[in-house]
Short mmCIF file of C-alpha atoms in Angstrom, two decimals:
data_model
loop_
_atom_site.label_atom_id
_atom_site.label_comp_id
_atom_site.label_asym_id
_atom_site.label_seq_id
_atom_site.Cartn_x
_atom_site.Cartn_y
_atom_site.Cartn_z
CA UNK Z 6 98.54 101.55 65.36
CA UNK Z 7 98.50 104.09 67.74
CA UNK Z 8 95.27 103.53 69.22
CA UNK Z 9 96.53 100.02 69.51
CA UNK Z 10 99.47 101.58 71.68
CA UNK Z 11 97.36 103.82 73.24
CA UNK Z 12 94.85 100.72 74.36
CA UNK Z 13 97.70 98.87 75.38
CA UNK Z 14 99.18 101.60 77.66
CA UNK Z 15 95.65 101.78 79.43
CA UNK Z 16 95.39 98.45 79.95
CA UNK Z 17 98.28 98.16 81.63
CA UNK Z 18 97.68 101.01 83.80
CA UNK Z 19 94.72 99.39 84.86
CA UNK Z 20 96.10 96.37 85.70
CA UNK Z 21 98.83 98.01 87.87
CA UNK Z 22 96.52 100.22 89.33
CA UNK Z 23 94.78 97.01 90.36
CA UNK Z 24 97.05 94.78 91.72
CA UNK Z 25 98.51 97.67 93.94
CA UNK Z 26 95.27 98.69 95.29
CA UNK Z 27 92.89 96.06 95.11
CA UNK Z 28 92.22 92.01 95.10
CA UNK Z 29 89.00 90.29 94.96
CA UNK Z 30 88.24 87.07 96.40
CA UNK Z 31 85.07 84.44 97.23
CA UNK Z 32 84.04 83.53 100.40
CA UNK Z 33 84.07 79.74 100.42
CA UNK Z 34 83.31 79.34 104.07
CA UNK Z 35 80.31 80.12 106.39
CA UNK Z 36 82.42 81.48 109.32
CA UNK Z 37 81.70 85.50 108.32
CA UNK Z 38 78.26 84.95 108.08
CA UNK Z 39 76.14 86.72 107.68
CA UNK Z 40 78.17 89.69 106.86
CA UNK Z 41 79.90 87.59 104.04
CA UNK Z 42 78.03 84.44 102.57
CA UNK Z 43 79.20 81.48 101.09
CA UNK Z 44 80.02 78.21 101.14
CA UNK Z 45 82.13 77.13 97.69
CA UNK Z 46 82.88 78.69 94.88
CA UNK Z 47 79.93 78.99 93.38
CA UNK Z 48 77.44 80.78 95.69
CA UNK Z 49 80.29 82.60 97.12
CA UNK Z 50 80.06 86.64 97.93
CA UNK Z 51 82.92 88.23 95.57
CA UNK Z 52 84.22 90.66 97.56
CA UNK Z 53 86.92 93.63 96.36
CA UNK Z 54 89.71 93.97 99.19
CA UNK Z 55 91.10 97.52 99.53
CA UNK Z 56 95.01 97.86 99.94
CA UNK Z 57 95.28 101.38 100.34
CA UNK Z 58 93.89 102.03 103.57
CA UNK Z 59 96.76 99.75 105.02
CA UNK Z 60 99.60 101.87 103.85
CA UNK Z 61 98.24 105.34 105.96
CA UNK Z 62 96.16 103.69 108.93
CA UNK Z 63 96.30 100.44 111.29
CA UNK Z 64 93.25 97.95 111.12
CA UNK Z 65 90.69 99.17 113.47
CA UNK Z 66 88.28 97.11 116.09
CA UNK Z 67 85.43 95.45 114.32
CA UNK Z 68 87.06 96.10 111.09
CA UNK Z 69 86.81 93.06 108.46
CA UNK Z 70 90.41 92.53 106.98
CA UNK Z 71 91.53 90.03 104.84
CA UNK Z 72 94.79 88.34 105.45
CA UNK Z 73 97.10 85.22 104.50
CA UNK Z 74 96.84 82.35 107.08
CA UNK Z 75 99.86 80.00 107.69
CA UNK Z 76 98.89 77.83 104.91
CA UNK Z 77 99.03 80.60 102.66
CA UNK Z 78 95.47 81.08 101.77
CA UNK Z 79 93.54 84.07 101.79
CA UNK Z 80 90.83 84.52 104.80
CA UNK Z 81 88.73 87.62 106.04
CA UNK Z 82 87.99 88.12 109.62
CA UNK Z 83 87.25 90.56 112.15
CA UNK Z 84 89.35 92.96 114.30
CA UNK Z 85 88.88 92.11 117.92
CA UNK Z 86 92.45 92.93 119.46
CA UNK Z 87 94.98 95.60 118.47
CA UNK Z 88 98.68 95.21 118.98
CA UNK Z 89 99.72 95.54 122.45
CA UNK Z 90 96.44 94.62 123.87
CA UNK Z 91 95.27 91.44 125.40
CA UNK Z 92 91.88 89.81 125.21
CA UNK Z 93 90.06 87.89 127.61
CA UNK Z 94 86.54 85.87 128.04
CA UNK Z 95 85.01 85.99 131.55
CA UNK Z 96 83.05 83.13 132.82
CA UNK Z 97 79.87 84.91 131.92
CA UNK Z 98 80.55 85.37 128.80
CA UNK Z 99 81.68 89.10 128.92
CA UNK Z 100 84.59 90.29 126.51
CA UNK Z 101 87.66 91.95 127.92
CA UNK Z 102 89.91 93.87 126.31
CA UNK Z 103 92.90 94.65 128.28
CA UNK Z 104 91.07 93.76 131.45
CA UNK Z 105 88.14 96.26 130.22
CA UNK Z 106 84.65 95.37 128.87
CA UNK Z 107 84.09 96.20 125.30
CA UNK Z 108 80.68 96.46 123.57
CA UNK Z 109 80.35 93.55 120.79
CA UNK Z 110 78.43 94.01 117.47
CA UNK Z 111 74.78 92.55 117.88
CA UNK Z 112 75.53 89.63 115.57
CA UNK Z 113 78.74 88.67 117.29
CA UNK Z 114 76.75 85.21 119.13
CA UNK Z 115 79.03 85.27 122.76
CA UNK Z 116 77.66 81.90 123.87
CA UNK Z 117 80.21 80.43 120.64
CA UNK Z 118 83.18 82.68 121.88
CA UNK Z 119 84.61 80.52 124.99
CA UNK Z 120 86.67 78.45 122.78
CA UNK Z 121 90.22 77.72 121.72
CA UNK Z 122 92.85 79.79 123.94
CA UNK Z 123 89.72 81.40 125.40
CA UNK Z 124 88.23 78.75 127.45
CA UNK Z 125 90.04 79.18 130.56
CA UNK Z 126 89.32 82.73 131.16
CA UNK Z 127 93.17 83.73 131.16
CA UNK Z 128 94.43 87.15 129.42
CA UNK Z 129 95.57 86.43 125.67
CA UNK Z 130 98.10 88.92 124.76
CA UNK Z 131 98.38 89.83 120.83
CA UNK Z 132 101.50 91.10 120.82
CA UNK Z 133 101.96 92.95 117.99
CA UNK Z 134 99.43 91.30 116.14
CA UNK Z 135 95.71 91.64 115.63
CA UNK Z 136 93.45 89.43 117.48
CA UNK Z 137 90.47 88.52 114.84
CA UNK Z 138 87.24 86.58 115.04
CA UNK Z 139 84.78 85.36 112.59
CA UNK Z 140 81.18 86.75 112.50
CA UNK Z 141 79.76 83.12 113.11
CA UNK Z 142 81.71 81.86 116.08
CA UNK Z 143 80.84 78.47 116.01
CA UNK Z 144 82.27 77.90 112.75
CA UNK Z 145 84.97 79.96 112.80
CA UNK Z 146 88.57 78.98 112.14
CA UNK Z 147 90.21 82.15 113.93
CA UNK Z 148 92.79 83.55 116.47
CA UNK Z 149 91.01 81.61 119.12
CA UNK Z 150 92.69 78.49 117.57
CA UNK Z 151 96.05 80.26 115.39
CA UNK Z 152 96.88 83.45 117.66
CA UNK Z 153 97.04 86.74 116.91
CA UNK Z 154 97.79 87.62 112.62
CA UNK Z 155 100.98 89.27 112.42
CA UNK Z 156 100.81 92.55 110.43
CA UNK Z 157 102.99 91.59 107.73
CA UNK Z 158 99.91 88.93 106.67
CA UNK Z 159 97.42 91.83 106.51
CA UNK Z 160 96.68 92.27 102.30
CA UNK Z 161 93.60 95.29 103.40
CA UNK Z 162 90.04 95.38 104.53
CA UNK Z 163 87.65 94.12 103.01
CA UNK Z 164 85.55 96.44 101.31
CA UNK Z 165 82.96 96.29 99.06
CA UNK Z 166 80.61 92.91 97.71
CA UNK Z 167 80.56 92.85 94.08
CA UNK Z 168 78.61 89.66 93.43
CA UNK Z 169 76.10 88.23 93.63
CA UNK Z 170 74.19 90.89 92.48
CA UNK Z 171 71.16 90.75 95.46
CA UNK Z 172 73.84 91.18 97.77
CA UNK Z 173 75.88 94.25 96.48
CA UNK Z 174 77.38 96.91 99.22
CA UNK Z 175 80.11 97.74 101.64
CA UNK Z 176 81.16 95.10 103.79
CA UNK Z 177 80.15 96.87 107.42
#
C-alpha cells in the first residue's frame, strides 16, 4: 500500500511540475515554416513551451513565443517589436524599429512583409504589447492583421521540438 501512496505522490508532483512549467502544442499551420513544420495534427511538430522564463524576463526580439489569440487558440510566432517600440516598413522593403533599421533573420522573406498594417509605411506602435510575425510571411496571421500581442496572453517561449524524431531539437 505504501508504494501505491508514494507512486501517486510522485505522479502528482510530476503533473504539477508540468502544469506549472511546460505546455505541449501541435503545429497545424505552415505560418512558422521552416522553423516549425506542420499543416494538420497528424504531421505537425510537437513543441514544448517552457513557461518559467516569463517569470524572470520578458520575451526578446526574434524569440518564438506561444500565446493565446482572441479566439482562445494557441499560436506560435516570432517577436519582432517589443513594448514601447514602433514597427515600420519602408517602401524599399526595409524593416525599421523606432525609426532604425533592424537586422532580420535570413529566413524572413521581406517581400511578403508589406501587408496588413505595414502596407502604408507608417510606424505602428506596439504599446505595451509585442509585435509578432510568422517566419512564412505569405501565410501568417500575425500582428500585421491582429495588432500587438498583450503580455497577459503570452504563455511562454517555444523551446523544444519533441516529435517527429527527425526534427527533434531546440526551437531557434
